[in-house]
Coordinates of C-alpha atoms in Angstrom, one line a residue:
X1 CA 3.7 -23.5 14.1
X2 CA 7.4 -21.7 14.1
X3 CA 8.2 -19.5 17.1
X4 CA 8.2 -16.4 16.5
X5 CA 11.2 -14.5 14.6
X6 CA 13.4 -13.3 17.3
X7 CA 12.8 -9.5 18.3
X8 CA 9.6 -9.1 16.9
X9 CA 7.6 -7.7 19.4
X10 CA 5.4 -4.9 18.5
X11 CA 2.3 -5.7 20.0
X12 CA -0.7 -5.8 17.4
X13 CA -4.3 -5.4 17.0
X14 CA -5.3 -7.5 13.5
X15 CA -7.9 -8.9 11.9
X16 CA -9.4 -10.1 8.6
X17 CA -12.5 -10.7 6.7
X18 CA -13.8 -11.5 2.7
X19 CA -17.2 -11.4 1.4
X20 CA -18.4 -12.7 -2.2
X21 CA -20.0 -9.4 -2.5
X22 CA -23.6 -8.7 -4.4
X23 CA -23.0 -9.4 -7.9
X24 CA -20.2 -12.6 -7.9
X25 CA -21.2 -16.1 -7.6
X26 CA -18.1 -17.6 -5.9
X27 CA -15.4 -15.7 -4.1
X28 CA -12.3 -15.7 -6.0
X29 CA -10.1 -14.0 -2.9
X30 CA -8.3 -15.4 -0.4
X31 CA -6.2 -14.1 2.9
X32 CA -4.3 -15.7 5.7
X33 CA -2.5 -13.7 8.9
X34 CA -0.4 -15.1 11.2
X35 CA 0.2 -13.5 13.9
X36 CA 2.6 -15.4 15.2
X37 CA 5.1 -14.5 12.3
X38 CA 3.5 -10.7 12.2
X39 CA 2.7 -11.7 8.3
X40 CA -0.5 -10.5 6.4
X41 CA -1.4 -11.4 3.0
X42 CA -4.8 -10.9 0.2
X43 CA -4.8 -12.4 -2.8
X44 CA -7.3 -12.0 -5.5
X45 CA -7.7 -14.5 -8.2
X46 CA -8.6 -14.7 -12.1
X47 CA -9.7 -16.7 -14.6
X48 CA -12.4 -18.9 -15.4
X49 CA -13.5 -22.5 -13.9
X50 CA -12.9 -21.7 -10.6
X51 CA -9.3 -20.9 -11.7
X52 CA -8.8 -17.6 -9.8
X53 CA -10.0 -19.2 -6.8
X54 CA -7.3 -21.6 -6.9
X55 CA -4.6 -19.2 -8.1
X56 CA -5.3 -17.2 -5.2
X57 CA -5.4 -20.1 -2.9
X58 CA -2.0 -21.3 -3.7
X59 CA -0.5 -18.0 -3.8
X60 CA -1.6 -17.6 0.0
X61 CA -1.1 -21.2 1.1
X62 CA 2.5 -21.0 -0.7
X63 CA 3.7 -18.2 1.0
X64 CA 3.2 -18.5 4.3
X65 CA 4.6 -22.5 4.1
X66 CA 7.7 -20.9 2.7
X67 CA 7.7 -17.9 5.5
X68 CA 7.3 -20.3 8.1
X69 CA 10.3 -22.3 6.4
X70 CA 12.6 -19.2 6.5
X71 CA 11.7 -18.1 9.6
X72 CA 12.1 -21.3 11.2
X73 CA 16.4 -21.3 9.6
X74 CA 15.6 -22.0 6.0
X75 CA 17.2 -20.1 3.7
X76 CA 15.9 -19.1 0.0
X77 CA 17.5 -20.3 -3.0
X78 CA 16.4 -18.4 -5.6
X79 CA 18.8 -15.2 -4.8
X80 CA 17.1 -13.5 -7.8
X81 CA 16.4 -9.6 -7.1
X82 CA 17.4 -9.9 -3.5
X83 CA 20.9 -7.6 -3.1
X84 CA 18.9 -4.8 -2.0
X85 CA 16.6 -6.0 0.6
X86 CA 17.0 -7.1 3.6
X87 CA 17.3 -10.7 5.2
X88 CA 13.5 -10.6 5.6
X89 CA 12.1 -8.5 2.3
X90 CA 14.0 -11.5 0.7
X91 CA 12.4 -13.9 2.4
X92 CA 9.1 -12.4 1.1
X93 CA 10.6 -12.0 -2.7
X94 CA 11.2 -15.9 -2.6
X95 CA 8.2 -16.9 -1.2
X96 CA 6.4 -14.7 -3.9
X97 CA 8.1 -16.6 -6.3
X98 CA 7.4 -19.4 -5.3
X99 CA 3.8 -19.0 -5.6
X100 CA 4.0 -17.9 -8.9
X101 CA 6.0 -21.2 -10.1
X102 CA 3.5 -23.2 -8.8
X103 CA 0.4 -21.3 -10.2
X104 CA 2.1 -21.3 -13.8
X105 CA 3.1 -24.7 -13.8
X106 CA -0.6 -26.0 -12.8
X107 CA -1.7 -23.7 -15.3
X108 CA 0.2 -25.0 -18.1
X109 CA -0.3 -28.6 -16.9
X110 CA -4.3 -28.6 -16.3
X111 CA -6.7 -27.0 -19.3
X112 CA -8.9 -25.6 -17.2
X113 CA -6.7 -23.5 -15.5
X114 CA -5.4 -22.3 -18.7
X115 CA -4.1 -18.4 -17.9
X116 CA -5.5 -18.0 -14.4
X117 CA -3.5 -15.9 -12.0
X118 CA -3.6 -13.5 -9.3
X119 CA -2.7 -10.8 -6.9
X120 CA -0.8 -10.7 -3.8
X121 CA -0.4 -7.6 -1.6
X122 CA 1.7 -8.7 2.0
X123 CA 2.9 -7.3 4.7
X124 CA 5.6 -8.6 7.1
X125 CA 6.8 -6.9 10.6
X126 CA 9.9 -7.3 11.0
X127 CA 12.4 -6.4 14.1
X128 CA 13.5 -3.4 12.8
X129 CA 11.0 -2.5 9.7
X130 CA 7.7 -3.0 7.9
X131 CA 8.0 -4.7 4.9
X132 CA 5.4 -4.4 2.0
X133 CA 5.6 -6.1 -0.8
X134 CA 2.7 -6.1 -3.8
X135 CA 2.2 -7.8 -7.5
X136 CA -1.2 -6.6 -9.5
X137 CA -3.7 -4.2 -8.0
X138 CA -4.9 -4.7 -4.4
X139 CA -3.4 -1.8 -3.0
X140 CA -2.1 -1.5 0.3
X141 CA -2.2 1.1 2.7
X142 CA -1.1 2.8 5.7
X143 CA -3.1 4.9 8.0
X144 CA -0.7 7.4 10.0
X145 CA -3.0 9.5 12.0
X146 CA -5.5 10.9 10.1
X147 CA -3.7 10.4 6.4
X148 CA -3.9 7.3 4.1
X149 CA -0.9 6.7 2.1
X150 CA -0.1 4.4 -0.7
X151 CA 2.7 1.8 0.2
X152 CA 1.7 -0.7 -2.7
X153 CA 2.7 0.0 -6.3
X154 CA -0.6 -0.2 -8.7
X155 CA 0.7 -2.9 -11.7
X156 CA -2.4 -1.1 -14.1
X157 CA -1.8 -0.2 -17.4
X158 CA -3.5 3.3 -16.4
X159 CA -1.0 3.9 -13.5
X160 CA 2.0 3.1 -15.4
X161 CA 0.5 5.1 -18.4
X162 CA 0.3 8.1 -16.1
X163 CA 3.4 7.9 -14.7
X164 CA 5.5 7.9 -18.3
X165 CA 3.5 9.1 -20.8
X166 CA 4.5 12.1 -22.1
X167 CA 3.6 15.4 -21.2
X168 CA 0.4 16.6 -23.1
X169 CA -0.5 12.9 -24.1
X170 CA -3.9 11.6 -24.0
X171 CA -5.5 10.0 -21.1
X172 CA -6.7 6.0 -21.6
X173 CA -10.0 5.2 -21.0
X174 CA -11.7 4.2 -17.9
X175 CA -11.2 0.4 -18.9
X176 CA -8.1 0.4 -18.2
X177 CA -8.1 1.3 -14.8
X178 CA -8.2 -2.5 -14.2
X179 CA -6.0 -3.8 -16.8
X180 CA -3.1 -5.5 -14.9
X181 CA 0.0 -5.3 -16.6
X182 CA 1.7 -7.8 -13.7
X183 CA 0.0 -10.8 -11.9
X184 CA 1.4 -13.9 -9.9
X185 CA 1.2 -16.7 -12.1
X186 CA 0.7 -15.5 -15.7
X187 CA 4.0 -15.9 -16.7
X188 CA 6.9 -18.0 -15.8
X189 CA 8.5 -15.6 -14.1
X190 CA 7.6 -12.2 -11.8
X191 CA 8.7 -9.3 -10.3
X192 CA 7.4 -8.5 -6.8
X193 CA 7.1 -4.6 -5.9
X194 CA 8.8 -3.8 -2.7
X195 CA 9.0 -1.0 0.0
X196 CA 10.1 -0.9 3.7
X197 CA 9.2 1.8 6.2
X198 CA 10.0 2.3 10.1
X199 CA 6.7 1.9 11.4
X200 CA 5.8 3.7 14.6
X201 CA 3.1 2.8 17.7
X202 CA -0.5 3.9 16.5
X203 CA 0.0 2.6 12.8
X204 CA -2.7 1.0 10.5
X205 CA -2.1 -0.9 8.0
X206 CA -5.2 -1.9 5.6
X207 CA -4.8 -4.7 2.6
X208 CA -7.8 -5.1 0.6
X209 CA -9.1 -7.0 -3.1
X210 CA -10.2 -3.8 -5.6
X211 CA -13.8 -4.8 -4.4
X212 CA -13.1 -2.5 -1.6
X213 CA -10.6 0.2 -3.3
X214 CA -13.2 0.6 -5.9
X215 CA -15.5 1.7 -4.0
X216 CA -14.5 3.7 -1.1
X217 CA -12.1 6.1 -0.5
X218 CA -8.8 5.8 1.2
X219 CA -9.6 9.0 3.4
X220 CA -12.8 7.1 4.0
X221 CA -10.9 3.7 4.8
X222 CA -8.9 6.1 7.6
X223 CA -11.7 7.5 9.2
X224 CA -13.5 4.2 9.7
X225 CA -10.1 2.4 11.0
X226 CA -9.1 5.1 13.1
X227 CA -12.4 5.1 15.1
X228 CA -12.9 1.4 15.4
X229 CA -11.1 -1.6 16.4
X230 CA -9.5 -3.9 13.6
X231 CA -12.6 -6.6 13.4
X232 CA -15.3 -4.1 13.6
X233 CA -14.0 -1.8 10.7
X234 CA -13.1 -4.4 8.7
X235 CA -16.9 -5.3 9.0
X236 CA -18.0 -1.6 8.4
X237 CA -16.1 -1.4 5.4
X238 CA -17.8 -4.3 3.8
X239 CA -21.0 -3.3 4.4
X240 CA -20.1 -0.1 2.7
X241 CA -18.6 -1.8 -0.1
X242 CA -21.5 -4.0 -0.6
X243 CA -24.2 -0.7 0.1
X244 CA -22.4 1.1 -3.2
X245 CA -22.9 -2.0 -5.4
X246 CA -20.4 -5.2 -4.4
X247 CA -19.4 -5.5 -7.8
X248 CA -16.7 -7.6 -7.0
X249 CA -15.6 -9.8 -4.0
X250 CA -13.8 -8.1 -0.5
X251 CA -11.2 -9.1 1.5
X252 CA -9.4 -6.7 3.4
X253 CA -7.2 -7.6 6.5
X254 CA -6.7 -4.8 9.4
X255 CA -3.3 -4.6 11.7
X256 CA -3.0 -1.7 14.2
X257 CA 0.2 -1.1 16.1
X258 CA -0.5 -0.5 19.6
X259 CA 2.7 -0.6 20.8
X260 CA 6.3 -0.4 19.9
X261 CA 8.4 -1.4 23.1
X262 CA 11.4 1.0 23.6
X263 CA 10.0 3.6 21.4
X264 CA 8.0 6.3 23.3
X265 CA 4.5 7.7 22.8
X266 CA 2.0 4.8 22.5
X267 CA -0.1 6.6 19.9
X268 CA -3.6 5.8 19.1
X269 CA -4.8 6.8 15.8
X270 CA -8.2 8.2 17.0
X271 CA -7.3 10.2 19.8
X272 CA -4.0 11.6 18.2
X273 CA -1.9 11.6 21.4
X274 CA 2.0 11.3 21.4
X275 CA 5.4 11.4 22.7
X276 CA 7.5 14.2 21.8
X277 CA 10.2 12.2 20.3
X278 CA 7.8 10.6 18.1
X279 CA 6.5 14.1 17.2
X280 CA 9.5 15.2 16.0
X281 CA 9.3 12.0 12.8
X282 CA 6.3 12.7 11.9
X283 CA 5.3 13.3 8.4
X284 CA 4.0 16.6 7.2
X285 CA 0.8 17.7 5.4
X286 CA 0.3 18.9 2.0
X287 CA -2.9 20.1 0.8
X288 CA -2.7 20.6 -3.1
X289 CA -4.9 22.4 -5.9
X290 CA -5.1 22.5 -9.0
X291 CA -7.4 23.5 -11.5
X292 CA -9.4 20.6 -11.7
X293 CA -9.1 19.0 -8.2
X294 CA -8.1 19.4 -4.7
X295 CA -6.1 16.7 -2.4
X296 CA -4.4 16.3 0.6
X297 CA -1.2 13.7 1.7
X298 CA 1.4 12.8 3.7
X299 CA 4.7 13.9 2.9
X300 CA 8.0 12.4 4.1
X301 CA 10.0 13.8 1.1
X302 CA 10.4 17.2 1.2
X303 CA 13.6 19.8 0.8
X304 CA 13.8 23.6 -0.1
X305 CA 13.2 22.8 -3.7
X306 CA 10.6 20.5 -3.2
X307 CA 8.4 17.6 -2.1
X308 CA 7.0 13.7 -4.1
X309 CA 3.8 13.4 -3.3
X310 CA 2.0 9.9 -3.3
X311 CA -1.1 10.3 -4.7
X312 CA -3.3 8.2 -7.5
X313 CA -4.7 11.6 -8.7
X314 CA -3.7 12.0 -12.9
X315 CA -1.7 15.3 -13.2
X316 CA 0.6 16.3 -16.5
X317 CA 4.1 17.4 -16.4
X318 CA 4.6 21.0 -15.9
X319 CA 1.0 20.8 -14.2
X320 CA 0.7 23.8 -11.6
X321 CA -0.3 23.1 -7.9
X322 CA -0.7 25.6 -5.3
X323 CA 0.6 24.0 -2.0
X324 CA -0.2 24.4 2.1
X325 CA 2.3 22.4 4.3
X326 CA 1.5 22.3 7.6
X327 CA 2.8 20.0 10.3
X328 CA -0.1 17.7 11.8
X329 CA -1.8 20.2 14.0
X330 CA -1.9 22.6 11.3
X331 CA 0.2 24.9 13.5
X332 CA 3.4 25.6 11.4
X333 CA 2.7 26.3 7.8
X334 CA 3.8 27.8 4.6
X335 CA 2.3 28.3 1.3
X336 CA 3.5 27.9 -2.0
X337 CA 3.2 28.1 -6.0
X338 CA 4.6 24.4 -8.0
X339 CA 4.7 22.5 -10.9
X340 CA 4.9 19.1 -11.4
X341 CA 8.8 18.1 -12.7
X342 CA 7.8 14.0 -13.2
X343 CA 5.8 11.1 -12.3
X344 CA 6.1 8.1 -10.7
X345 CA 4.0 4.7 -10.1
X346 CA 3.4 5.9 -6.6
X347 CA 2.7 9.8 -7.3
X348 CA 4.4 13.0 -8.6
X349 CA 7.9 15.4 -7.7
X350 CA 6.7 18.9 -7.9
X351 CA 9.4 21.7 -8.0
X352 CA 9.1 25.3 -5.8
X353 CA 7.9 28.6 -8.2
X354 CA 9.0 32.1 -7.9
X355 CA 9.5 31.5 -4.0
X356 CA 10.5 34.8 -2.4
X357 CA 12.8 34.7 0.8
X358 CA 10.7 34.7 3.5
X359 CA 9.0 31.3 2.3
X360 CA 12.3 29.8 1.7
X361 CA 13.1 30.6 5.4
X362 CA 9.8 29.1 6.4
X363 CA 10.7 25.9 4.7
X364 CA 13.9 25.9 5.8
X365 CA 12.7 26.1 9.2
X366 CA 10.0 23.6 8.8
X367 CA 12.0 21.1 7.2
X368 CA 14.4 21.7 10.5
X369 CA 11.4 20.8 12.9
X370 CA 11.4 17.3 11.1
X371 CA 14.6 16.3 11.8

């Protein structure tokens, strides 16, 4: 095993489990974490003859041969889409890429394994960031307190319907909710989906196959994480997966951030204690209604014309929202009439109505408590 990476040293709770579920034969999923590289990985497989289960396993065993490589002084070849990232988000982009040249070219080459593909959601902790990086549907997502976010981008034909279609268009039916438009090792090539985030002490981070995102919630996912440690939940969550049908197989892999050294505030999810410095990064919380539904997020992206939600909720353009931002205590808060202005893969910009001064000062003054 390589050492690991020089100034990693978060110290982290993890842990991981799969399950063929109540309805599937064989167990098409796979997962691997190494600790010892702070790198977490779920991949779910397709395709018949035991295809998927290969897929997946090669996508897994690939990457972390290939992180261990880089990590260890190699350096990637392929320099393909990697200007933008950093060293280590590139390291992650090859390796990805790797896996998917290898699963195409046994595809082509062996009959049986004609079209089979997969998944891949991964996370890597790196000295200075988290890294996520995801291709297909098994989402992944972070736990911040109380709040579940999305940092995984949803390849569906559904999601990327609903983030371009045009206003007023009609919605697609329920089946295609689970058609992937992208998938490691269905074509010769592939585009991993990437985002990187300063993670803070107290953190969760929760990978998992669709048998699990299909059947409970994310806000559900955050209750059970935050009040049990990683190996327990992940057990928990199964169970609850398999009590509401197990339609599918479940992975799901569990890191917690206990601690941070040098950064104040040693925050445990479940008991919401924290330094004041950390306080002051925080995101805020938006609670939303509309006419058909309710919701409530984390917000980092907020200004005194607006605020991006992430959400997988479907809303239109020029959709109206009535807003309550609060900071996490629910202390500070301002109400507020919006529309949505666009949509993106991971949720919607909504624009500020016929705001009258003193809510613009209550913003502005909120927004100041952030920085």
């Amino acid at each position: 095993m390589i050492p690991a990476a020089e100034g990693i040293n978060a110290i982290v709770e993890s842990a991981g489990i799969t399950d063929v579920g109540r309805k599937r034969k064989g167990n098409e999923d796979s997962y691997f974490l190494d600790e010892n590289l702070r790198l977490y990985v779920v991949a779910d497989g397709m395709g018949g003859h035991q295809a998927g289960e290969v897929a997946s396993r090669i996508v897994a065993e690939t990457i972390q041969k290939m992180m261990n490589e880089y990590a260890g002084g190699g350096v990637p070849g392929d320099k393909a889409g990697h200007h933008n990232f950093s060293k280590e988000a590139a390291w992650l982009d090859s390796s990805i890429r790797e896996s998917n040249r290898l699963v195409y070219d046994l595809s082509i080459k062996v009959k049986e394994y004609n079209g089979m593909g997969s998944t891949v959601s991964a996370v890597f902790l790196t000295p200075d960031t988290l890294v996520a990086a995801n291709v297909g549907d098994s989402p992944i997502y972070l736990i911040r307190k109380d709040e579940a976010s999305l940092l995984s981008v949803p390849h569906t034909a559904m999601a990327e319907y609903e983030a371009f279609a045009p206003a007023g268009a009609k919605p697609l039916a329920e089946k295609f909710r689970h058609m992937i438009t992208r998938a490691v090792g269905n074509k010769e090539g592939v585009d991993p989906d990437f985002r990187e985030i300063k993670p803070l002490p107290g953190d969760i981070v929760l990978l998992c196959s669709d048998g699990l995102s299909d059947k409970v919630k994310p806000e559900e996912m955050a209750d059970i994480v935050n009040r049990n440690p990683p190996a327990e939940a992940g057990r928990i969550l199964v169970d609850l997966a398999n009590e509401r049908g197990g339609d599918d197989n479940i992975t799901i892999i569990i890191l917690k951030i206990l601690e941070i050294p040098g950064m104040p505030g040693v925050t445990g999810n479940s008991n919401g204690s924290t330094g004041a410095e950390q306080e002051s990064v925080q995101s805020v919380v938006v609670e939303y209604d509309t006419q058909d539904f309710s919701g409530r997020a984390l917000v980092n992206d907020i200004s005194t014309g607006g605020l991006f939600i992430e959400t997988g909720e479907i809303f239109k353009i020029g959709q109206k929202l009535s807003l309550a931002i609060s900071d996490k205590n629910g202390e500070d808060s301002v109400t507020a009439e919006a529309k949505v202005i666009s949509r993106k893969a991971r949720g919607i910009e909504v624009e500020y109505e016929n705001m009258t001064a003193e809510q613009k000062n209550k913003i502005e003054l909120f927004i100041g408590h952030r920085k």
